[in-house]
CSV table of C-alpha atoms (C1' of nucleotides) in Angstrom, one decimal:
chain,number,residue,atom,x,y,z
E,1,UNK,CA,-30.3,-11.1,-30.8
E,2,UNK,CA,-26.7,-10.9,-32.2
E,3,UNK,CA,-24.0,-12.0,-29.8
E,4,UNK,CA,-21.4,-9.3,-29.4
E,5,UNK,CA,-17.9,-9.9,-30.7
E,6,UNK,CA,-16.4,-12.4,-28.3
E,7,UNK,CA,-14.3,-11.2,-25.5
E,8,UNK,CA,-10.5,-11.5,-25.4
E,9,UNK,CA,-7.7,-10.9,-23.0
E,10,UNK,CA,-6.9,-7.4,-24.3
E,11,UNK,CA,-10.5,-6.2,-24.0
E,12,UNK,CA,-10.6,-7.6,-20.4
E,13,UNK,CA,-7.4,-5.8,-19.5
E,14,UNK,CA,-8.5,-2.5,-21.1
E,15,UNK,CA,-11.8,-2.6,-19.3
E,16,UNK,CA,-10.1,-3.6,-16.0
E,17,UNK,CA,-7.7,-0.7,-16.2
E,18,UNK,CA,-10.5,1.8,-17.0
E,19,UNK,CA,-12.5,0.5,-14.1
E,20,UNK,CA,-9.5,0.7,-11.7
E,21,UNK,CA,-8.7,4.2,-12.8
E,22,UNK,CA,-12.3,5.2,-12.0
E,23,UNK,CA,-13.0,3.2,-8.9
E,24,UNK,CA,-9.6,2.3,-7.5
E,25,UNK,CA,-8.2,-1.1,-6.6
E,26,UNK,CA,-11.1,-2.0,-4.2
E,27,UNK,CA,-13.6,-1.1,-7.0
E,28,UNK,CA,-12.1,-3.6,-9.4
E,29,UNK,CA,-14.0,-6.8,-8.8
E,30,UNK,CA,-14.5,-9.7,-11.2
E,31,UNK,CA,-18.3,-9.2,-10.9
E,32,UNK,CA,-18.2,-5.4,-11.6
E,33,UNK,CA,-15.7,-5.9,-14.4
E,34,UNK,CA,-18.0,-8.5,-16.0
E,35,UNK,CA,-21.0,-6.2,-15.7
E,36,UNK,CA,-19.1,-3.5,-17.5
E,37,UNK,CA,-18.3,-5.9,-20.3
E,38,UNK,CA,-21.9,-7.0,-20.5
E,39,UNK,CA,-21.1,-10.6,-19.4
E,40,UNK,CA,-21.3,-12.8,-16.3
E,41,UNK,CA,-18.3,-12.8,-13.9
E,42,UNK,CA,-17.5,-16.4,-14.8
E,43,UNK,CA,-16.9,-15.6,-18.4
E,44,UNK,CA,-13.8,-13.7,-17.6
E,45,UNK,CA,-12.0,-16.9,-16.6
E,46,UNK,CA,-12.1,-17.9,-20.2
E,47,UNK,CA,-9.6,-15.1,-21.0
E,48,UNK,CA,-7.6,-14.6,-17.8
E,49,UNK,CA,-6.6,-17.2,-15.3
E,50,UNK,CA,-7.6,-15.2,-12.2
E,51,UNK,CA,-7.6,-11.7,-10.7
E,52,UNK,CA,-3.8,-11.7,-10.1
E,53,UNK,CA,-3.4,-12.3,-13.8
E,54,UNK,CA,-5.5,-9.2,-14.5
E,55,UNK,CA,-3.4,-7.1,-12.1
E,56,UNK,CA,-0.2,-8.4,-13.7
E,57,UNK,CA,-1.5,-7.6,-17.1
E,58,UNK,CA,-2.4,-4.1,-16.0
E,59,UNK,CA,1.0,-3.6,-14.4
E,60,UNK,CA,2.7,-4.8,-17.6
E,61,UNK,CA,0.7,-2.4,-19.7
E,62,UNK,CA,1.5,0.6,-17.5
E,63,UNK,CA,5.2,-0.3,-17.3
E,64,UNK,CA,5.2,-0.3,-21.1
E,65,UNK,CA,3.9,3.3,-21.0
E,66,UNK,CA,7.0,4.4,-19.2
E,67,UNK,CA,8.9,6.6,-21.7
E,68,UNK,CA,12.4,5.3,-22.5
E,69,UNK,CA,15.3,7.4,-21.5
E,70,UNK,CA,18.4,8.6,-23.4
E,71,UNK,CA,21.3,6.4,-22.4
E,72,UNK,CA,23.9,9.0,-23.3
E,73,UNK,CA,22.8,11.3,-20.5
E,74,UNK,CA,25.1,11.6,-17.4
E,75,UNK,CA,24.0,9.0,-14.8
E,76,UNK,CA,22.3,11.4,-12.5
E,77,UNK,CA,20.1,12.8,-15.3
E,78,UNK,CA,19.4,9.3,-16.4
E,79,UNK,CA,18.2,8.3,-13.0
E,80,UNK,CA,16.1,11.5,-12.8
E,81,UNK,CA,14.4,11.1,-16.2
E,82,UNK,CA,13.6,7.3,-15.8
E,83,UNK,CA,12.3,7.8,-12.4
E,84,UNK,CA,10.2,10.8,-13.3
E,85,UNK,CA,8.8,8.8,-16.3
E,86,UNK,CA,7.8,6.0,-14.0
E,87,UNK,CA,6.2,8.5,-11.6
E,88,UNK,CA,4.2,10.0,-14.5
E,89,UNK,CA,3.0,6.6,-15.7
E,90,UNK,CA,2.1,5.3,-12.3
E,91,UNK,CA,0.4,8.5,-11.2
E,92,UNK,CA,-2.0,8.1,-14.1
E,93,UNK,CA,-2.8,4.6,-12.8
E,94,UNK,CA,-2.6,4.5,-9.1
E,95,UNK,CA,-3.8,0.9,-9.0
E,96,UNK,CA,-0.3,-0.2,-10.1
E,97,UNK,CA,1.8,1.0,-7.1
E,98,UNK,CA,-1.0,-0.3,-4.8
E,99,UNK,CA,-1.1,-3.7,-6.4
E,100,UNK,CA,2.7,-4.0,-6.5
E,101,UNK,CA,3.0,-3.1,-2.8
E,102,UNK,CA,0.2,-5.4,-1.7
E,103,UNK,CA,1.7,-8.2,-3.7
E,104,UNK,CA,-1.4,-8.6,-5.8
E,105,UNK,CA,0.7,-8.1,-8.9
E,106,UNK,CA,4.2,-9.1,-9.7
E,107,UNK,CA,5.3,-8.3,-13.3
E,108,UNK,CA,8.3,-10.1,-14.5
E,109,UNK,CA,8.5,-9.5,-18.2
E,110,UNK,CA,11.6,-7.9,-19.6
E,111,UNK,CA,9.4,-5.1,-20.8
E,112,UNK,CA,8.3,-4.3,-17.2
E,113,UNK,CA,11.8,-4.6,-15.7
E,114,UNK,CA,13.4,-2.4,-18.4
E,115,UNK,CA,13.2,0.8,-16.3
E,116,UNK,CA,14.8,-1.0,-13.4
E,117,UNK,CA,17.6,-2.2,-15.7
E,118,UNK,CA,18.2,1.4,-16.8
E,119,UNK,CA,18.4,2.6,-13.2
E,120,UNK,CA,20.8,-0.2,-12.3
E,121,UNK,CA,22.9,0.6,-15.3
E,122,UNK,CA,23.2,4.3,-14.4
E,123,UNK,CA,24.2,3.3,-10.8
E,124,UNK,CA,26.9,0.9,-12.1
E,125,UNK,CA,28.0,3.7,-14.4
E,126,UNK,CA,28.4,5.9,-11.4
E,127,UNK,CA,30.8,3.5,-10.0
E,128,UNK,CA,28.8,1.9,-7.2
E,129,UNK,CA,29.5,-1.8,-6.4
E,130,UNK,CA,26.8,-4.5,-6.4
E,131,UNK,CA,25.8,-3.9,-2.8
E,132,UNK,CA,25.5,-0.1,-3.1
E,133,UNK,CA,23.7,-0.4,-6.4
E,134,UNK,CA,21.1,-2.6,-4.9
E,135,UNK,CA,20.7,-0.2,-2.0
E,136,UNK,CA,20.5,2.8,-4.2
E,137,UNK,CA,18.0,1.1,-6.5
E,138,UNK,CA,15.9,0.1,-3.5
E,139,UNK,CA,16.0,3.7,-2.2
E,140,UNK,CA,14.8,5.1,-5.5
E,141,UNK,CA,12.1,2.5,-5.7
E,142,UNK,CA,11.0,3.1,-2.2
E,143,UNK,CA,10.9,6.9,-2.7
E,144,UNK,CA,8.9,6.5,-5.9
E,145,UNK,CA,6.3,4.1,-4.6
E,146,UNK,CA,6.1,5.7,-1.2
E,147,UNK,CA,5.5,9.1,-2.8
E,148,UNK,CA,2.8,7.7,-5.2
E,149,UNK,CA,1.0,5.9,-2.4
E,150,UNK,CA,1.0,8.8,-0.1
E,151,UNK,CA,-0.3,11.2,-2.7
E,152,UNK,CA,-3.3,9.0,-3.4
E,153,UNK,CA,-5.2,8.5,-0.2
E,154,UNK,CA,-2.3,7.7,2.0
E,155,UNK,CA,-1.1,8.9,5.4
E,156,UNK,CA,0.5,12.2,5.7
E,157,UNK,CA,-1.0,13.2,9.0
E,158,UNK,CA,-3.6,14.8,6.8
E,159,UNK,CA,-7.2,14.0,6.8
E,160,UNK,CA,-8.7,11.8,4.0
E,161,UNK,CA,-10.2,13.7,1.0
E,162,UNK,CA,-13.5,13.7,2.8
E,163,UNK,CA,-16.2,15.5,0.8
E,164,UNK,CA,-14.7,19.0,0.5
E,165,UNK,CA,-12.1,21.5,1.4
E,166,UNK,CA,-13.7,22.2,4.8
E,167,UNK,CA,-12.5,18.8,6.0
E,168,UNK,CA,-9.0,20.1,5.9
E,169,UNK,CA,-9.4,23.2,7.9
E,170,UNK,CA,-11.5,21.4,10.4
E,171,UNK,CA,-8.7,18.9,10.8
E,172,UNK,CA,-6.1,21.6,11.2
E,173,UNK,CA,-8.1,23.1,14.0
E,174,UNK,CA,-8.2,19.7,15.6
E,175,UNK,CA,-4.4,19.4,15.8
E,176,UNK,CA,-3.2,20.7,19.1
E,177,UNK,CA,-0.6,23.4,18.5
E,178,UNK,CA,0.6,23.0,22.1
E,179,UNK,CA,1.6,19.4,21.7
E,180,UNK,CA,2.5,19.5,18.0
E,181,UNK,CA,3.8,23.0,17.4
E,182,UNK,CA,5.9,22.3,14.3
E,183,UNK,CA,3.5,20.0,12.6
E,184,UNK,CA,0.5,22.3,13.1
E,185,UNK,CA,2.6,25.2,11.8
E,186,UNK,CA,3.3,23.0,8.7
E,187,UNK,CA,-0.4,22.3,8.2
E,188,UNK,CA,-1.4,25.9,8.6
E,189,UNK,CA,1.1,27.1,6.0
E,190,UNK,CA,0.8,24.4,3.4
E,191,UNK,CA,-2.8,23.8,2.7
E,192,UNK,CA,-2.7,25.8,-0.5
E,193,UNK,CA,-0.9,24.8,-3.7
E,194,UNK,CA,0.3,21.3,-2.8
E,195,UNK,CA,1.6,19.6,-5.9
E,196,UNK,CA,2.6,15.9,-5.4
E,197,UNK,CA,4.5,15.8,-8.7
E,198,UNK,CA,6.6,18.9,-7.8
E,199,UNK,CA,7.2,17.5,-4.3
E,200,UNK,CA,8.3,14.2,-5.7
E,201,UNK,CA,10.7,15.9,-8.2
E,202,UNK,CA,12.2,17.9,-5.3
E,203,UNK,CA,12.5,14.7,-3.2
E,204,UNK,CA,14.1,12.8,-6.0
E,205,UNK,CA,16.6,15.6,-6.6
E,206,UNK,CA,17.5,15.5,-2.9
E,207,UNK,CA,18.1,11.8,-3.0
E,208,UNK,CA,20.2,12.1,-6.2
E,209,UNK,CA,22.3,14.8,-4.6
E,210,UNK,CA,23.0,12.4,-1.8
E,211,UNK,CA,23.9,9.6,-4.3
E,212,UNK,CA,26.3,12.0,-6.1
E,213,UNK,CA,27.9,12.8,-2.8
E,214,UNK,CA,28.4,9.1,-1.9
E,215,UNK,CA,29.4,8.0,-5.4
E,216,UNK,CA,33.1,6.9,-5.8
E,217,UNK,CA,35.0,10.0,-6.6
E,218,UNK,CA,36.8,9.0,-9.8
E,219,UNK,CA,34.0,8.5,-12.2
E,220,UNK,CA,34.8,5.3,-14.1
E,221,UNK,CA,34.0,6.9,-17.4
E,222,UNK,CA,35.3,9.8,-19.2
E,223,UNK,CA,32.3,11.8,-18.2
E,224,UNK,CA,32.7,14.4,-15.5
E,225,UNK,CA,29.1,14.5,-14.4
E,226,UNK,CA,27.9,15.4,-11.0
E,227,UNK,CA,25.7,18.4,-11.7
E,228,UNK,CA,23.2,19.3,-9.2
E,229,UNK,CA,20.5,21.7,-10.5
E,230,UNK,CA,18.2,23.5,-8.4
N,1,UNK,CA,-20.3,-22.8,32.5
N,2,UNK,CA,-18.7,-19.6,33.6
N,3,UNK,CA,-18.8,-16.8,31.1
N,4,UNK,CA,-15.3,-15.5,30.5
N,5,UNK,CA,-14.5,-12.0,31.7
N,6,UNK,CA,-16.2,-9.7,29.2
N,7,UNK,CA,-14.4,-8.3,26.3
N,8,UNK,CA,-13.2,-4.8,26.1
N,9,UNK,CA,-11.6,-2.6,23.5
N,10,UNK,CA,-8.1,-3.2,24.7
N,11,UNK,CA,-8.5,-7.0,24.5
N,12,UNK,CA,-9.9,-6.7,21.0
N,13,UNK,CA,-7.0,-4.5,19.8
N,14,UNK,CA,-4.4,-6.7,21.4
N,15,UNK,CA,-5.8,-9.8,19.7
N,16,UNK,CA,-6.2,-7.9,16.4
N,17,UNK,CA,-2.5,-6.9,16.4
N,18,UNK,CA,-1.4,-10.4,17.2
N,19,UNK,CA,-3.6,-11.8,14.5
N,20,UNK,CA,-2.3,-9.2,12.0
N,21,UNK,CA,1.3,-9.9,12.9
N,22,UNK,CA,0.8,-13.6,12.3
N,23,UNK,CA,-1.4,-13.5,9.3
N,24,UNK,CA,-1.0,-10.1,7.7
N,25,UNK,CA,-3.6,-7.5,6.8
N,26,UNK,CA,-5.7,-9.9,4.7
N,27,UNK,CA,-5.7,-12.4,7.5
N,28,UNK,CA,-7.3,-10.0,9.9
N,29,UNK,CA,-11.1,-10.3,9.5
N,30,UNK,CA,-13.8,-9.7,12.0
N,31,UNK,CA,-14.8,-13.3,11.9
N,32,UNK,CA,-11.3,-14.7,12.4
N,33,UNK,CA,-10.6,-12.2,15.1
N,34,UNK,CA,-13.8,-13.1,16.9
N,35,UNK,CA,-13.0,-16.8,16.7
N,36,UNK,CA,-9.6,-16.1,18.3
N,37,UNK,CA,-11.4,-14.4,21.1
N,38,UNK,CA,-13.9,-17.2,21.6
N,39,UNK,CA,-16.8,-15.1,20.5
N,40,UNK,CA,-19.1,-14.4,17.5
N,41,UNK,CA,-18.1,-11.7,15.0
N,42,UNK,CA,-21.0,-9.5,15.9
N,43,UNK,CA,-19.9,-9.2,19.5
N,44,UNK,CA,-16.9,-7.2,18.4
N,45,UNK,CA,-19.2,-4.3,17.5
N,46,UNK,CA,-19.9,-3.8,21.2
N,47,UNK,CA,-16.3,-2.7,21.7
N,48,UNK,CA,-15.2,-1.2,18.4
N,49,UNK,CA,-17.3,0.7,15.9
N,50,UNK,CA,-16.0,-1.1,12.8
N,51,UNK,CA,-12.9,-2.5,11.2
N,52,UNK,CA,-11.4,0.9,10.5
N,53,UNK,CA,-11.6,1.6,14.2
N,54,UNK,CA,-9.6,-1.5,14.9
N,55,UNK,CA,-6.9,-0.5,12.3
N,56,UNK,CA,-6.8,3.0,13.8
N,57,UNK,CA,-6.4,1.6,17.2
N,58,UNK,CA,-3.6,-0.7,16.0
N,59,UNK,CA,-1.8,2.2,14.3
N,60,UNK,CA,-2.1,4.4,17.4
N,61,UNK,CA,-0.6,1.6,19.5
N,62,UNK,CA,2.3,1.0,17.2
N,63,UNK,CA,3.0,4.7,16.9
N,64,UNK,CA,3.2,4.9,20.7
N,65,UNK,CA,5.9,2.3,20.6
N,66,UNK,CA,8.2,4.6,18.6
N,67,UNK,CA,11.0,5.5,20.9
N,68,UNK,CA,11.3,9.2,21.6
N,69,UNK,CA,14.3,11.1,20.4
N,70,UNK,CA,16.8,13.4,22.1
N,71,UNK,CA,15.8,17.0,21.1
N,72,UNK,CA,19.3,18.3,21.8
N,73,UNK,CA,20.8,16.3,18.9
N,74,UNK,CA,21.9,18.2,15.8
N,75,UNK,CA,19.0,18.2,13.3
N,76,UNK,CA,20.4,15.5,11.0
N,77,UNK,CA,20.8,13.1,13.8
N,78,UNK,CA,17.4,13.9,15.1
N,79,UNK,CA,15.9,13.0,11.8
N,80,UNK,CA,18.0,9.9,11.6
N,81,UNK,CA,17.0,8.6,15.0
N,82,UNK,CA,13.3,9.4,14.8
N,83,UNK,CA,13.0,7.8,11.4
N,84,UNK,CA,15.0,4.7,12.4
N,85,UNK,CA,12.8,4.4,15.5
N,86,UNK,CA,9.7,4.5,13.3
N,87,UNK,CA,11.2,2.0,11.0
N,88,UNK,CA,11.9,-0.3,13.9
N,89,UNK,CA,8.4,-0.1,15.3
N,90,UNK,CA,6.7,-0.5,11.9
N,91,UNK,CA,8.8,-3.4,10.8
N,92,UNK,CA,7.7,-5.3,13.8
N,93,UNK,CA,4.1,-4.7,12.7
N,94,UNK,CA,3.9,-4.5,8.9
N,95,UNK,CA,0.1,-4.1,9.0
N,96,UNK,CA,0.6,-0.5,10.0
N,97,UNK,CA,2.3,0.8,6.9
N,98,UNK,CA,0.0,-1.2,4.7
N,99,UNK,CA,-3.1,0.1,6.4
N,100,UNK,CA,-1.9,3.7,6.3
N,101,UNK,CA,-1.1,3.5,2.6
N,102,UNK,CA,-4.4,1.8,1.6
N,103,UNK,CA,-6.2,4.4,3.7
N,104,UNK,CA,-7.7,1.8,5.9
N,105,UNK,CA,-6.3,3.6,8.9
N,106,UNK,CA,-5.7,7.2,9.6
N,107,UNK,CA,-4.5,7.9,13.1
N,108,UNK,CA,-4.8,11.6,14.2
N,109,UNK,CA,-4.0,11.6,17.9
N,110,UNK,CA,-1.2,13.8,19.2
N,111,UNK,CA,0.5,10.6,20.3
N,112,UNK,CA,0.6,9.3,16.8
N,113,UNK,CA,1.7,12.5,15.2
N,114,UNK,CA,4.4,13.1,17.7
N,115,UNK,CA,7.2,11.6,15.5
N,116,UNK,CA,6.1,13.7,12.6
N,117,UNK,CA,6.2,16.8,14.8
N,118,UNK,CA,9.7,16.0,15.8
N,119,UNK,CA,10.8,15.6,12.1
N,120,UNK,CA,9.1,18.9,11.2
N,121,UNK,CA,10.9,20.6,14.1
N,122,UNK,CA,14.2,19.3,13.0
N,123,UNK,CA,13.7,20.5,9.5
N,124,UNK,CA,12.6,24.0,10.6
N,125,UNK,CA,15.7,24.0,12.8
N,126,UNK,CA,17.8,23.3,9.7
N,127,UNK,CA,16.4,26.5,8.3
N,128,UNK,CA,14.0,25.1,5.7
N,129,UNK,CA,10.9,27.3,5.0
N,130,UNK,CA,7.4,25.9,5.1
N,131,UNK,CA,7.4,24.6,1.6
N,132,UNK,CA,10.7,22.9,1.8
N,133,UNK,CA,9.9,21.4,5.2
N,134,UNK,CA,6.7,19.9,3.9
N,135,UNK,CA,8.6,18.5,0.9
N,136,UNK,CA,11.4,17.1,3.0
N,137,UNK,CA,8.9,15.6,5.5
N,138,UNK,CA,7.1,14.0,2.6
N,139,UNK,CA,10.3,12.6,1.2
N,140,UNK,CA,11.2,11.0,4.5
N,141,UNK,CA,7.8,9.6,5.0
N,142,UNK,CA,7.8,8.2,1.4
N,143,UNK,CA,11.2,6.6,1.8
N,144,UNK,CA,10.2,5.1,5.2
N,145,UNK,CA,6.8,3.7,4.1
N,146,UNK,CA,8.1,2.7,0.6
N,147,UNK,CA,11.0,0.8,2.2
N,148,UNK,CA,8.8,-1.0,4.7
N,149,UNK,CA,6.3,-2.0,2.1
N,150,UNK,CA,8.9,-3.2,-0.4
N,151,UNK,CA,10.6,-5.3,2.2
N,152,UNK,CA,7.4,-7.1,3.1
N,153,UNK,CA,6.1,-8.8,0.1
N,154,UNK,CA,6.4,-5.8,-2.3
N,155,UNK,CA,7.8,-5.4,-5.7
N,156,UNK,CA,11.6,-5.2,-6.2
N,157,UNK,CA,11.7,-7.1,-9.4
N,158,UNK,CA,12.3,-10.0,-7.1
N,159,UNK,CA,10.0,-13.0,-7.0
N,160,UNK,CA,7.6,-13.4,-4.1
N,161,UNK,CA,8.8,-15.4,-1.1
N,162,UNK,CA,7.4,-18.5,-2.7
N,163,UNK,CA,8.0,-21.6,-0.7
N,164,UNK,CA,11.8,-21.6,-0.6
N,165,UNK,CA,15.2,-20.3,-1.7
N,166,UNK,CA,15.0,-22.1,-5.0
N,167,UNK,CA,12.3,-19.8,-6.1
N,168,UNK,CA,14.9,-17.0,-6.2
N,169,UNK,CA,17.5,-18.8,-8.3
N,170,UNK,CA,14.8,-20.1,-10.6
N,171,UNK,CA,13.7,-16.5,-11.1
N,172,UNK,CA,17.2,-15.3,-11.7
N,173,UNK,CA,17.7,-17.8,-14.5
N,174,UNK,CA,14.4,-16.5,-15.9
N,175,UNK,CA,15.6,-12.9,-16.3
N,176,UNK,CA,17.1,-12.5,-19.7
N,177,UNK,CA,20.7,-11.1,-19.3
N,178,UNK,CA,20.7,-10.0,-22.9
N,179,UNK,CA,17.8,-7.7,-22.4
N,180,UNK,CA,18.4,-6.8,-18.8
N,181,UNK,CA,22.1,-6.9,-18.4
N,182,UNK,CA,22.5,-4.6,-15.4
N,183,UNK,CA,19.5,-5.8,-13.5
N,184,UNK,CA,20.4,-9.5,-13.9
N,185,UNK,CA,23.9,-8.8,-12.8
N,186,UNK,CA,22.4,-7.1,-9.7
N,187,UNK,CA,20.2,-10.2,-9.0
N,188,UNK,CA,23.1,-12.6,-9.4
N,189,UNK,CA,25.4,-10.7,-7.1
N,190,UNK,CA,23.0,-9.8,-4.3
N,191,UNK,CA,21.0,-12.9,-3.5
N,192,UNK,CA,22.9,-13.4,-0.3
N,193,UNK,CA,22.8,-11.3,2.8
N,194,UNK,CA,20.1,-8.9,2.0
N,195,UNK,CA,19.2,-6.9,5.1
N,196,UNK,CA,16.2,-4.5,4.6
N,197,UNK,CA,17.0,-2.7,7.8
N,198,UNK,CA,20.7,-2.0,6.8
N,199,UNK,CA,19.5,-1.0,3.3
N,200,UNK,CA,17.0,1.4,4.8
N,201,UNK,CA,19.6,3.0,7.1
N,202,UNK,CA,21.9,3.5,4.1
N,203,UNK,CA,19.0,5.0,2.0
N,204,UNK,CA,18.1,7.3,4.8
N,205,UNK,CA,21.7,8.5,5.2
N,206,UNK,CA,21.8,9.2,1.5
N,207,UNK,CA,18.6,11.3,1.7
N,208,UNK,CA,19.9,13.1,4.8
N,209,UNK,CA,23.1,13.9,3.0
N,210,UNK,CA,21.0,15.4,0.2
N,211,UNK,CA,19.0,17.4,2.8
N,212,UNK,CA,22.2,18.8,4.4
N,213,UNK,CA,23.5,19.8,1.0
N,214,UNK,CA,20.3,21.7,0.2
N,215,UNK,CA,19.8,23.2,3.7
N,216,UNK,CA,20.3,27.0,4.0
N,217,UNK,CA,24.0,27.6,4.6
N,218,UNK,CA,23.8,29.6,7.8
N,219,UNK,CA,22.2,27.3,10.3
N,220,UNK,CA,19.9,29.3,12.6
N,221,UNK,CA,21.4,27.4,15.5
N,222,UNK,CA,19.7,27.7,18.8
N,223,UNK,CA,17.7,30.6,17.6
N,224,UNK,CA,14.0,30.5,18.4
N,225,UNK,CA,12.6,29.7,15.0
N,226,UNK,CA,9.0,28.5,14.9
N,227,UNK,CA,7.1,31.7,15.5
N,228,UNK,CA,4.1,32.1,13.3
N,229,UNK,CA,2.5,35.5,12.8
N,230,UNK,CA,-1.0,35.6,11.6
B,1,DA,C1',-15.1,-22.2,-28.1
B,2,DC,C1',-17.3,-19.4,-25.3
B,3,DC,C1',-20.8,-18.4,-21.8
B,4,DT,C1',-23.8,-19.3,-17.7
B,5,DG,C1',-26.3,-20.6,-13.1
B,6,DA,C1',-25.7,-22.6,-9.0
B,7,DA,C1',-22.8,-23.3,-5.5
B,8,DC,C1',-18.9,-22.9,-2.0
B,9,DA,C1',-16.3,-20.5,1.2
B,10,DC,C1',-15.5,-16.3,2.4
B,11,DC,C1',-16.1,-10.7,3.6
B,12,DG,C1',-18.1,-6.3,6.7
B,13,DT,C1',-22.1,-4.9,8.8
B,14,DT,C1',-27.2,-4.4,10.6
B,15,DC,C1',-30.9,-5.7,13.3
B,16,DA,C1',-34.0,-7.9,16.2
B,17,DA,C1',-33.8,-11.1,19.6
B,18,DG,C1',-32.0,-13.3,23.5
B,19,DT,C1',-29.6,-13.4,28.6
M,1,DA,C1',-24.7,-4.6,29.3
M,2,DC,C1',-23.2,-7.9,26.5
M,3,DC,C1',-23.8,-11.5,23.2
M,4,DT,C1',-25.9,-14.1,19.2
M,5,DG,C1',-28.4,-15.9,14.7
M,6,DA,C1',-30.1,-14.7,10.7
M,7,DA,C1',-29.8,-11.9,7.1
M,8,DC,C1',-28.0,-8.6,3.4
M,9,DA,C1',-24.9,-7.3,0.0
M,10,DC,C1',-20.9,-8.3,-1.4
M,11,DC,C1',-16.1,-11.1,-2.6
M,12,DG,C1',-13.0,-14.9,-5.8
M,13,DT,C1',-13.4,-19.1,-7.8
M,14,DT,C1',-15.0,-24.0,-9.3
M,15,DC,C1',-17.8,-26.9,-11.9
M,16,DA,C1',-21.2,-29.0,-14.5
M,17,DA,C1',-24.2,-27.6,-17.9
M,18,DG,C1',-25.7,-25.1,-21.8
M,19,DT,C1',-25.1,-23.0,-26.9
DNA sequence: ACCTGAACACCGTTCAAGT
DNA sequence: ACCTGAACACCGTTCAAGT
């Protein structure tokens, strides 16, 4: 019987990302990945050094999918577009935020860090000093990753996806309106039409509005920027 | 030899939280927990139904440590204090945000959801409608959990804690200033005196500033707001 | 050069058996 | 009522052996 074309790193990473997209981080095991590639688990170690290496490779790939942003935009728009582009890429591959946050991957290539560099550049352009820039960058990152993680299986006070819709309403009935009046009102009125992407965009706009407010008044550039759209 | 006092759920949860605080989420296994309690792993199942039950119990406990807030404060201060109180409790027990976000725990008691109810109440008080309240609550939650996760082992473009300080500077040298000018400036200027708690407070203030800006202009004041007709 | 089988040290969990 | 030993179906990874 003809041996298949031999494996290589790229094929391993491609299959790993597919598997992770279908089954999540906990579904991505060396043994299952090998099976999908028609090989024994131990063969994978000829092409990647270990599981962390796979997760790093996946993260690098997904970072490279982040659409670049126009550097001539005013700084708030630059922050908005880069961050929304990261959100879009990561929400297609939820394993990445999860692996980042559980320290199972730690990409360090210039490619991967490019979006962070753009964000830092926009913040410096706004006139923030080093401390404030680090804080603002951290805030954007936290909002981004937190939003992604909460929209995929995370805690919102909501029930887990369960099997169907009826899980939700059962849960709502379970929340005691006497002890949690506001939260149960919220649940009752928002079970329809929840859009994580739209919610994130709104959250990001709110944060950017706050950044504009706290930015040094005299913009260091010629550009009078601070538009808030709504 | 005298049998020890028998185990019970409370003892199991206490030991589990201690173990998790020392060793992290991945260090908390049924077998290691049992060993710490001087018992076989299978004994634990007499007192908890499974590992998820343990993680839920831990989350409930930590939520109950969140200091309550003064409901007479203006809504922005109420949001600030509740959220900072959650941050304080969770940063003492990093397993909780991690378990929430990986869907390994899902507390649903009124006790646990109390802080979320307070936040929702403050947002309604600010005059936000149901949609905006949900979005704002999600933003606060995302910023909170994202900040906590990033400050414990997560991705910031920084290296992992490694063994020592020298890991950091080695990493900084590794970032190419030609390709990542702003980000490498940031790393160079902020390796000293990073305080996650202070950074979070700053980030939260920025978000709250944004919320104040986008809140309906006429504050509904003391007016009884939360009535739901159905 | 690439792949494999067996093994090691782990997981969560079930079940029948012990006291 | 509580605890245990053996077992099952998994993990990531190493290593000597095969082609």
